[in-house]
mmCIF file of C-alpha atoms in Angstrom:
data_model
loop_
_atom_site.group_PDB
_atom_site.id
_atom_site.type_symbol
_atom_site.label_atom_id
_atom_site.label_comp_id
_atom_site.label_asym_id
_atom_site.label_seq_id
_atom_site.Cartn_x
_atom_site.Cartn_y
_atom_site.Cartn_z
ATOM 1 C CA UNK A 1 -0.027 0.582 0.261
ATOM 2 C CA UNK A 2 2.894 2.845 1.074
ATOM 3 C CA UNK A 3 4.190 1.895 -2.360
ATOM 4 C CA UNK A 4 1.415 2.203 -4.139
ATOM 5 C CA UNK A 5 0.736 5.704 -2.460
ATOM 6 C CA UNK A 6 4.023 6.622 -3.100
ATOM 7 C CA UNK A 7 4.262 7.121 -7.181
ATOM 8 C CA UNK A 8 0.364 9.410 -7.033
ATOM 9 C CA UNK A 9 1.560 11.056 -3.895
ATOM 10 C CA UNK A 10 5.005 12.003 -5.972
ATOM 11 C CA UNK A 11 2.954 13.251 -9.032
ATOM 12 C CA UNK A 12 0.649 15.648 -7.063
ATOM 13 C CA UNK A 13 3.354 17.493 -4.936
ATOM 14 C CA UNK A 14 5.184 17.956 -8.318
ATOM 15 C CA UNK A 15 1.943 18.741 -9.562
ATOM 16 C CA UNK A 16 1.167 21.447 -6.435
ATOM 17 C CA UNK A 17 4.288 23.331 -6.686
ATOM 18 C CA UNK A 18 2.891 24.904 -10.255
ATOM 19 C CA UNK A 19 -0.112 25.400 -8.457
ATOM 20 C CA UNK A 20 1.082 27.324 -5.567
ATOM 21 C CA UNK A 21 3.704 29.618 -7.693
ATOM 22 C CA UNK A 22 0.338 30.783 -9.158
ATOM 23 C CA UNK A 23 -2.047 31.696 -6.353
ATOM 24 C CA UNK A 24 -0.726 35.132 -5.555
ATOM 25 C CA UNK A 25 -0.494 35.333 -1.501
ATOM 26 C CA UNK A 26 -3.557 38.147 -1.600
ATOM 27 C CA UNK A 27 -6.305 35.844 -3.032
ATOM 28 C CA UNK A 28 -8.840 34.823 -0.539
ATOM 29 C CA UNK A 29 -8.222 30.941 -1.541
ATOM 30 C CA UNK A 30 -4.746 31.373 -0.261
ATOM 31 C CA UNK A 31 -4.384 29.941 4.013
ATOM 32 C CA UNK A 32 -5.280 27.182 1.819
ATOM 33 C CA UNK A 33 -2.190 26.311 0.180
ATOM 34 C CA UNK A 34 -0.424 25.984 3.260
ATOM 35 C CA UNK A 35 -3.287 23.719 4.555
ATOM 36 C CA UNK A 36 -2.441 21.399 1.091
ATOM 37 C CA UNK A 37 0.832 21.261 1.399
ATOM 38 C CA UNK A 38 1.132 20.191 5.357
ATOM 39 C CA UNK A 39 -1.308 17.806 4.686
ATOM 40 C CA UNK A 40 0.567 16.171 1.150
ATOM 41 C CA UNK A 41 3.733 16.143 3.876
ATOM 42 C CA UNK A 42 1.530 14.400 6.340
ATOM 43 C CA UNK A 43 0.900 11.336 4.089
ATOM 44 C CA UNK A 44 4.058 11.249 2.551
ATOM 45 C CA UNK A 45 5.411 11.227 6.502
ATOM 46 C CA UNK A 46 2.584 8.081 7.244
ATOM 47 C CA UNK A 47 4.285 6.359 3.844
ATOM 48 C CA UNK A 48 7.994 6.838 5.036
ATOM 49 C CA UNK A 49 6.435 5.096 8.981
ATOM 50 C CA UNK A 50 5.280 2.106 6.859
ATOM 51 C CA UNK A 51 8.291 1.511 5.310
ATOM 52 C CA UNK A 52 10.538 2.024 8.340
ATOM 53 C CA UNK A 53 8.126 -0.068 10.303
ATOM 54 C CA UNK A 54 8.685 -3.292 8.544
ATOM 55 C CA UNK A 55 12.304 -2.950 7.050
ATOM 56 C CA UNK A 56 13.885 -5.652 8.020
ATOM 57 C CA UNK A 57 17.319 -4.924 8.785
ATOM 58 C CA UNK A 58 16.324 -2.003 10.768
ATOM 59 C CA UNK A 59 13.748 -4.174 13.458
ATOM 60 C CA UNK A 60 15.760 -5.290 15.758
ATOM 61 C CA UNK A 61 18.205 -2.717 16.054
ATOM 62 C CA UNK A 62 16.274 0.307 16.231
ATOM 63 C CA UNK A 63 15.433 2.200 19.468
ATOM 64 C CA UNK A 64 13.334 5.236 19.961
ATOM 65 C CA UNK A 65 11.627 7.636 22.354
ATOM 66 C CA UNK A 66 8.386 7.272 24.515
ATOM 67 C CA UNK A 67 8.080 11.230 24.984
ATOM 68 C CA UNK A 68 8.549 12.391 22.836
ATOM 69 C CA UNK A 69 6.463 9.873 20.331
ATOM 70 C CA UNK A 70 3.818 10.042 23.031
ATOM 71 C CA UNK A 71 3.911 13.819 22.915
ATOM 72 C CA UNK A 72 3.957 14.125 19.802
ATOM 73 C CA UNK A 73 0.926 11.710 18.984
ATOM 74 C CA UNK A 74 -0.973 13.367 21.280
ATOM 75 C CA UNK A 75 -0.717 17.539 20.113
ATOM 76 C CA UNK A 76 -0.949 16.049 16.724
ATOM 77 C CA UNK A 77 -4.524 14.457 17.571
ATOM 78 C CA UNK A 78 -5.337 17.310 19.871
ATOM 79 C CA UNK A 79 -5.380 19.447 16.726
ATOM 80 C CA UNK A 80 -6.830 16.929 13.989
ATOM 81 C CA UNK A 81 -9.708 16.212 16.817
ATOM 82 C CA UNK A 82 -10.064 19.645 18.141
ATOM 83 C CA UNK A 83 -13.633 20.044 18.002
ATOM 84 C CA UNK A 84 -14.598 16.714 19.989
ATOM 85 C CA UNK A 85 -12.969 19.428 23.282
ATOM 86 C CA UNK A 86 -11.738 15.536 24.604
ATOM 87 C CA UNK A 87 -9.102 16.319 27.002
ATOM 88 C CA UNK A 88 -5.550 14.373 27.011
ATOM 89 C CA UNK A 89 -3.861 13.915 30.002
ATOM 90 C CA UNK A 90 0.043 12.167 29.776
ATOM 91 C CA UNK A 91 1.947 10.921 32.536
ATOM 92 C CA UNK A 92 5.767 10.260 31.086
ATOM 93 C CA UNK A 93 7.897 11.292 33.924
ATOM 94 C CA UNK A 94 8.204 7.865 34.927
ATOM 95 C CA UNK A 95 9.574 6.716 31.390
ATOM 96 C CA UNK A 96 12.332 4.978 30.097
ATOM 97 C CA UNK A 97 14.516 7.346 28.450
ATOM 98 C CA UNK A 98 14.509 4.844 24.759
ATOM 99 C CA UNK A 99 13.174 1.811 24.015
ATOM 100 C CA UNK A 100 14.275 -1.447 21.873
ATOM 101 C CA UNK A 101 11.702 -0.695 19.129
ATOM 102 C CA UNK A 102 11.724 1.073 16.072
ATOM 103 C CA UNK A 103 10.393 4.572 16.193
ATOM 104 C CA UNK A 104 7.669 3.927 13.374
ATOM 105 C CA UNK A 105 6.102 1.313 15.201
ATOM 106 C CA UNK A 106 6.020 3.103 18.645
ATOM 107 C CA UNK A 107 4.175 5.839 17.332
ATOM 108 C CA UNK A 108 1.906 3.434 15.137
ATOM 109 C CA UNK A 109 0.637 2.108 18.118
ATOM 110 C CA UNK A 110 0.478 5.233 19.834
ATOM 111 C CA UNK A 111 -1.683 7.225 17.979
ATOM 112 C CA UNK A 112 -3.988 3.965 16.949
ATOM 113 C CA UNK A 113 -4.395 4.042 20.509
ATOM 114 C CA UNK A 114 -5.005 7.749 21.424
ATOM 115 C CA UNK A 115 -7.331 8.407 18.686
ATOM 116 C CA UNK A 116 -9.156 4.763 19.005
ATOM 117 C CA UNK A 117 -9.482 6.837 22.339
ATOM 118 C CA UNK A 118 -10.649 9.959 21.131
ATOM 119 C CA UNK A 119 -13.441 8.548 18.876
ATOM 120 C CA UNK A 120 -14.845 6.284 21.849
ATOM 121 C CA UNK A 121 -14.286 9.558 24.214
ATOM 122 C CA UNK A 122 -17.523 11.696 25.109
ATOM 123 C CA UNK A 123 -17.546 15.312 24.435
ATOM 124 C CA UNK A 124 -15.646 17.234 26.906
ATOM 125 C CA UNK A 125 -13.770 13.983 28.022
ATOM 126 C CA UNK A 126 -10.528 13.002 29.347
ATOM 127 C CA UNK A 127 -8.024 10.414 27.851
ATOM 128 C CA UNK A 128 -5.136 9.503 30.267
ATOM 129 C CA UNK A 129 -1.913 8.140 28.683
ATOM 130 C CA UNK A 130 0.991 7.047 30.899
ATOM 131 C CA UNK A 131 3.932 5.026 30.462
ATOM 132 C CA UNK A 132 6.224 3.892 33.148
ATOM 133 C CA UNK A 133 8.700 1.142 33.744
ATOM 134 C CA UNK A 134 7.954 -1.723 34.912
ATOM 135 C CA UNK A 135 10.787 -4.388 35.712
ATOM 136 C CA UNK A 136 12.239 -5.192 32.434
ATOM 137 C CA UNK A 137 9.206 -3.799 30.685
ATOM 138 C CA UNK A 138 8.169 -0.688 29.699
ATOM 139 C CA UNK A 139 4.494 -0.525 29.966
ATOM 140 C CA UNK A 140 1.604 2.003 28.051
ATOM 141 C CA UNK A 141 -1.325 3.166 29.204
ATOM 142 C CA UNK A 142 -4.121 4.911 27.780
ATOM 143 C CA UNK A 143 -7.754 4.899 29.209
ATOM 144 C CA UNK A 144 -10.736 7.015 28.144
ATOM 145 C CA UNK A 145 -14.085 7.675 29.362
ATOM 146 C CA UNK A 146 -16.155 5.701 27.021
ATOM 147 C CA UNK A 147 -18.952 3.884 27.043
ATOM 148 C CA UNK A 148 -16.445 -0.067 27.439
ATOM 149 C CA UNK A 149 -16.359 -2.583 25.387
ATOM 150 C CA UNK A 150 -18.906 -5.585 26.087
ATOM 151 C CA UNK A 151 -16.591 -8.474 27.583
ATOM 152 C CA UNK A 152 -17.575 -10.888 24.935
ATOM 153 C CA UNK A 153 -15.900 -8.495 22.458
ATOM 154 C CA UNK A 154 -12.428 -8.995 24.260
ATOM 155 C CA UNK A 155 -11.821 -12.101 22.355
ATOM 156 C CA UNK A 156 -11.894 -10.067 19.064
ATOM 157 C CA UNK A 157 -10.985 -6.281 19.567
ATOM 158 C CA UNK A 158 -7.804 -6.953 17.843
ATOM 159 C CA UNK A 159 -9.055 -9.155 14.832
ATOM 160 C CA UNK A 160 -8.652 -7.558 11.258
ATOM 161 C CA UNK A 161 -11.689 -5.532 10.513
ATOM 162 C CA UNK A 162 -13.766 -6.044 13.022
ATOM 163 C CA UNK A 163 -14.145 -3.141 14.833
ATOM 164 C CA UNK A 164 -17.169 -1.975 17.446
ATOM 165 C CA UNK A 165 -17.572 1.620 15.488
ATOM 166 C CA UNK A 166 -19.821 3.336 13.489
ATOM 167 C CA UNK A 167 -18.888 3.306 9.754
ATOM 168 C CA UNK A 168 -19.667 6.943 9.571
ATOM 169 C CA UNK A 169 -16.521 8.171 12.225
ATOM 170 C CA UNK A 170 -14.378 10.169 9.952
ATOM 171 C CA UNK A 171 -11.045 8.829 11.571
ATOM 172 C CA UNK A 172 -11.422 5.605 11.542
ATOM 173 C CA UNK A 173 -14.457 2.255 11.412
ATOM 174 C CA UNK A 174 -12.371 -0.152 9.660
ATOM 175 C CA UNK A 175 -11.691 -2.173 12.009
ATOM 176 C CA UNK A 176 -7.752 -1.827 11.123
ATOM 177 C CA UNK A 177 -6.163 0.566 13.079
ATOM 178 C CA UNK A 178 -5.924 -1.625 16.265
ATOM 179 C CA UNK A 179 -5.320 -5.033 14.425
ATOM 180 C CA UNK A 180 -1.814 -2.939 13.487
ATOM 181 C CA UNK A 181 -1.349 -2.423 17.124
ATOM 182 C CA UNK A 182 -1.634 -5.852 17.647
ATOM 183 C CA UNK A 183 0.976 -7.355 14.827
ATOM 184 C CA UNK A 184 3.188 -4.823 15.725
ATOM 185 C CA UNK A 185 3.867 -4.796 19.535
ATOM 186 C CA UNK A 186 3.696 -8.752 19.552
ATOM 187 C CA UNK A 187 6.229 -8.270 16.434
ATOM 188 C CA UNK A 188 8.925 -7.574 18.675
ATOM 189 C CA UNK A 189 7.996 -9.260 21.908
ATOM 190 C CA UNK A 190 5.835 -7.435 23.549
ATOM 191 C CA UNK A 191 2.041 -8.097 25.172
ATOM 192 C CA UNK A 192 -0.838 -5.728 24.541
ATOM 193 C CA UNK A 193 -4.409 -6.209 26.163
ATOM 194 C CA UNK A 194 -7.938 -4.305 26.800
ATOM 195 C CA UNK A 195 -10.104 -4.230 29.531
ATOM 196 C CA UNK A 196 -13.287 -2.452 30.782
ATOM 197 C CA UNK A 197 -12.396 0.425 33.413
ATOM 198 C CA UNK A 198 -14.083 0.882 36.939
ATOM 199 C CA UNK A 199 -14.459 3.814 36.977
ATOM 200 C CA UNK A 200 -16.197 3.194 33.166
ATOM 201 C CA UNK A 201 -14.637 3.659 29.767
ATOM 202 C CA UNK A 202 -11.446 0.968 28.770
ATOM 203 C CA UNK A 203 -8.029 0.730 29.234
ATOM 204 C CA UNK A 204 -5.304 -0.612 26.672
ATOM 205 C CA UNK A 205 -2.263 -1.519 28.154
ATOM 206 C CA UNK A 206 1.429 -2.078 26.048
ATOM 207 C CA UNK A 207 3.483 -4.278 27.455
ATOM 208 C CA UNK A 208 7.103 -3.375 25.518
ATOM 209 C CA UNK A 209 10.797 -5.518 25.920
ATOM 210 C CA UNK A 210 13.195 -3.357 27.361
ATOM 211 C CA UNK A 211 15.720 -5.971 25.673
ATOM 212 C CA UNK A 212 15.494 -6.454 22.442
ATOM 213 C CA UNK A 213 13.542 -10.219 21.703
ATOM 214 C CA UNK A 214 13.949 -11.584 18.160
ATOM 215 C CA UNK A 215 10.872 -13.133 17.439
ATOM 216 C CA UNK A 216 11.580 -13.531 14.106
ATOM 217 C CA UNK A 217 8.216 -11.999 12.911
ATOM 218 C CA UNK A 218 10.269 -8.883 11.238
ATOM 219 C CA UNK A 219 12.043 -11.070 8.810
#
């Protein structure tokens, strides 16, 4: 998918450079020029992340910062979902400085889990993201105040194309995000699970090994 997106995206980007130069600064639609350019750059970054996540020669030797990845995910998704008026609180004071997993893999997991929490959250709700080292693991918890997930669905929530979301949700609803999280995390020897909170809502917990584990999956 990343390969097939890259080719037309390069054409769109080159064509847009011509269009950008033809729009004067005083044109009433000039503000859209910058917005389109940033969105093209964002799509390009996503395809690069896909390449980096599954490139075997990097998979077992890379490391990444949980603090930076979590901060970027929260800032970006707060902007994308600003009309939802959902507050995201982070606690990464006890997080390890780095974890031995590819940066793109960590970001993919965080983006998907936080976006999933945003989709489930009521307007004005709060999402909490906690990262800390627990013995030989980096544990990341993403908690929301949504309706929770029925217990009967917990065993299927990470299956590809299984979703509890309304298909009209603009940011998802395809049932791919949580499946990608599960596949990526288990590929580096980690674990991911879900449980309903006693106070309401859902908690997703990711455990990443602090010592690289060669599972062979990424080869």
